[in-house]
mmCIF file of C-alpha atoms in Angstrom:
data_model
loop_
_atom_site.group_PDB
_atom_site.id
_atom_site.type_symbol
_atom_site.label_atom_id
_atom_site.label_comp_id
_atom_site.label_asym_id
_atom_site.label_seq_id
_atom_site.Cartn_x
_atom_site.Cartn_y
_atom_site.Cartn_z
ATOM 1 C CA MET A 7 -141.349 188.823 279.475
ATOM 2 C CA SER A 8 -144.386 190.353 277.786
ATOM 3 C CA ASN A 9 -145.202 193.791 276.454
ATOM 4 C CA LYS A 10 -148.535 195.517 277.113
ATOM 5 C CA LYS A 11 -150.230 197.868 274.639
ATOM 6 C CA GLU A 12 -153.370 199.992 274.950
ATOM 7 C CA LEU A 13 -155.447 200.894 271.876
ATOM 8 C CA THR A 14 -158.605 202.849 271.233
ATOM 9 C CA CYS A 15 -160.662 201.120 268.571
ATOM 10 C CA ILE A 16 -161.704 203.312 265.627
ATOM 11 C CA GLY A 17 -163.940 200.678 264.015
ATOM 12 C CA CYS A 18 -167.156 202.306 265.255
ATOM 13 C CA PRO A 19 -168.252 205.240 267.451
ATOM 14 C CA MET A 20 -168.007 203.224 270.699
ATOM 15 C CA GLY A 21 -164.217 203.686 270.886
ATOM 16 C CA CYS A 22 -163.530 200.570 272.936
ATOM 17 C CA GLN A 23 -160.356 200.616 275.020
ATOM 18 C CA ILE A 24 -158.466 197.491 274.016
ATOM 19 C CA SER A 25 -155.626 196.013 276.053
ATOM 20 C CA ALA A 26 -153.146 193.717 274.382
ATOM 21 C CA GLU A 27 -150.323 191.598 275.656
ATOM 22 C CA LEU A 28 -147.514 190.753 273.213
ATOM 23 C CA ASP A 29 -144.559 188.411 273.477
ATOM 24 C CA GLU A 30 -140.957 189.486 272.760
ATOM 25 C CA GLU A 31 -141.406 188.886 269.002
ATOM 26 C CA GLY A 32 -144.585 190.971 268.856
ATOM 27 C CA HIS A 33 -147.019 188.052 268.658
ATOM 28 C CA ILE A 34 -150.350 188.653 270.363
ATOM 29 C CA LEU A 35 -150.765 186.676 273.566
ATOM 30 C CA SER A 36 -154.091 188.180 274.633
ATOM 31 C CA LEU A 37 -156.636 190.870 273.739
ATOM 32 C CA ALA A 38 -159.308 192.334 276.031
ATOM 33 C CA GLY A 39 -161.760 195.208 275.984
ATOM 34 C CA PHE A 40 -163.263 194.906 272.511
ATOM 35 C CA THR A 41 -167.021 194.419 272.315
ATOM 36 C CA CYS A 42 -167.328 193.132 268.757
ATOM 37 C CA LYS A 43 -165.458 191.352 265.980
ATOM 38 C CA VAL A 44 -164.639 194.705 264.337
ATOM 39 C CA GLY A 45 -162.696 195.746 267.440
ATOM 40 C CA GLU A 46 -160.897 192.432 267.662
ATOM 41 C CA ASN A 47 -159.892 192.588 263.993
ATOM 42 C CA TYR A 48 -158.847 196.233 264.299
ATOM 43 C CA ALA A 49 -156.558 195.457 267.238
ATOM 44 C CA LYS A 50 -154.994 192.437 265.527
ATOM 45 C CA GLU A 51 -154.229 194.444 262.380
ATOM 46 C CA GLU A 52 -153.009 197.506 264.255
ATOM 47 C CA LEU A 53 -150.611 195.389 266.326
ATOM 48 C CA THR A 54 -149.276 193.209 263.497
ATOM 49 C CA ALA A 55 -149.602 195.128 260.194
ATOM 50 C CA PRO A 56 -150.894 198.690 260.716
ATOM 51 C CA LYS A 57 -152.302 200.497 257.678
ATOM 52 C CA ARG A 58 -153.448 204.041 257.019
ATOM 53 C CA MET A 59 -155.430 205.921 254.398
ATOM 54 C CA VAL A 60 -153.314 208.743 252.994
ATOM 55 C CA THR A 61 -154.697 212.062 251.808
ATOM 56 C CA ALA A 62 -152.600 214.641 249.996
ATOM 57 C CA LEU A 63 -152.633 217.505 247.539
ATOM 58 C CA VAL A 64 -151.013 217.369 244.099
ATOM 59 C CA ARG A 65 -150.231 220.169 241.661
ATOM 60 C CA LEU A 66 -152.839 220.962 239.046
ATOM 61 C CA SER A 67 -151.200 222.297 235.873
ATOM 62 C CA GLY A 68 -152.479 225.725 234.915
ATOM 63 C CA GLY A 69 -154.339 226.223 238.155
ATOM 64 C CA ARG A 70 -153.746 227.978 241.422
ATOM 65 C CA GLU A 71 -155.575 225.439 243.549
ATOM 66 C CA PRO A 72 -154.149 221.954 244.124
ATOM 67 C CA LEU A 73 -156.060 218.726 243.515
ATOM 68 C CA SER A 74 -156.973 216.604 246.530
ATOM 69 C CA VAL A 75 -156.134 212.905 246.321
ATOM 70 C CA LYS A 76 -156.252 209.856 248.575
ATOM 71 C CA THR A 77 -155.103 206.275 248.491
ATOM 72 C CA SER A 78 -157.628 203.865 247.007
ATOM 73 C CA LYS A 79 -157.312 201.742 250.144
ATOM 74 C CA PRO A 80 -155.180 201.793 253.296
ATOM 75 C CA ILE A 81 -151.441 201.470 252.767
ATOM 76 C CA ASP A 82 -148.803 199.993 255.079
ATOM 77 C CA LYS A 83 -148.096 202.579 257.781
ATOM 78 C CA LYS A 84 -144.359 202.352 257.036
ATOM 79 C CA LEU A 85 -145.025 203.709 253.516
ATOM 80 C CA VAL A 86 -147.049 206.813 254.448
ATOM 81 C CA PHE A 87 -144.192 209.307 254.078
ATOM 82 C CA ASP A 88 -142.931 207.627 250.895
ATOM 83 C CA CYS A 89 -146.465 207.938 249.510
ATOM 84 C CA LEU A 90 -146.561 211.645 250.382
ATOM 85 C CA ARG A 91 -143.166 212.199 248.719
ATOM 86 C CA ALA A 92 -144.442 210.447 245.578
ATOM 87 C CA ALA A 93 -147.562 212.649 245.550
ATOM 88 C CA ALA A 94 -145.362 215.741 245.762
ATOM 89 C CA THR A 95 -143.790 214.839 242.389
ATOM 90 C CA VAL A 96 -147.121 214.692 240.528
ATOM 91 C CA SER A 97 -148.594 217.386 238.302
ATOM 92 C CA VAL A 98 -152.037 216.728 236.801
ATOM 93 C CA LEU A 99 -153.680 218.097 233.642
ATOM 94 C CA ARG A 100 -157.353 219.055 233.446
ATOM 95 C CA PRO A 101 -159.998 217.659 233.287
ATOM 96 C CA VAL A 102 -160.006 215.365 236.307
ATOM 97 C CA LYS A 103 -162.930 213.254 237.497
ATOM 98 C CA ILE A 104 -163.567 212.029 241.032
ATOM 99 C CA GLY A 105 -162.058 208.557 241.430
ATOM 100 C CA GLU A 106 -159.648 208.973 238.517
ATOM 101 C CA VAL A 107 -156.295 207.294 239.097
ATOM 102 C CA ILE A 108 -153.665 210.007 239.468
ATOM 103 C CA LEU A 109 -150.704 207.813 240.428
ATOM 104 C CA PRO A 110 -151.051 204.062 239.923
ATOM 105 C CA HIS A 111 -149.299 201.528 242.169
ATOM 106 C CA VAL A 112 -147.897 204.124 244.547
ATOM 107 C CA CYS A 113 -144.713 202.927 246.298
ATOM 108 C CA ASP A 114 -144.790 199.713 244.219
ATOM 109 C CA THR A 115 -147.994 198.520 245.910
ATOM 110 C CA ASP A 116 -151.424 197.555 244.602
ATOM 111 C CA VAL A 117 -152.723 200.909 245.911
ATOM 112 C CA ASP A 118 -153.432 203.888 243.643
ATOM 113 C CA LEU A 119 -153.655 207.591 244.426
ATOM 114 C CA ILE A 120 -157.068 208.736 243.223
ATOM 115 C CA ALA A 121 -158.698 212.145 242.789
ATOM 116 C CA THR A 122 -161.224 213.130 245.446
ATOM 117 C CA SER A 123 -162.590 216.116 243.567
ATOM 118 C CA GLU A 124 -163.561 217.018 240.015
ATOM 119 C CA VAL A 125 -161.797 219.735 238.046
ATOM 120 C CA LEU A 126 -163.029 220.784 234.607
#
């Protein structure tokens, strides 16, 4: 018995509709509908090890506005809420530069939370 999945590729503006057939263990049996290698790779990753970029706000000590942060690269989808909980515990001192590491190795991964704005 197989399982069918439908995906919309986000690798480029074309938004290809990709159909996948998986076996009982979740292994890919077939993929159809992608028009390039980007779409094929996107579907394979999304079906076997989905990842997401995470954006959040952290407290900025002595300020009313929070500091925007993001993950330095996509993180395992299963860790998104853990990442957000970790960000909620952070309070940052000024000054902050864009790209500065705010929380290294979030959720015990090789991914850092980095600043996306500058605060002097």
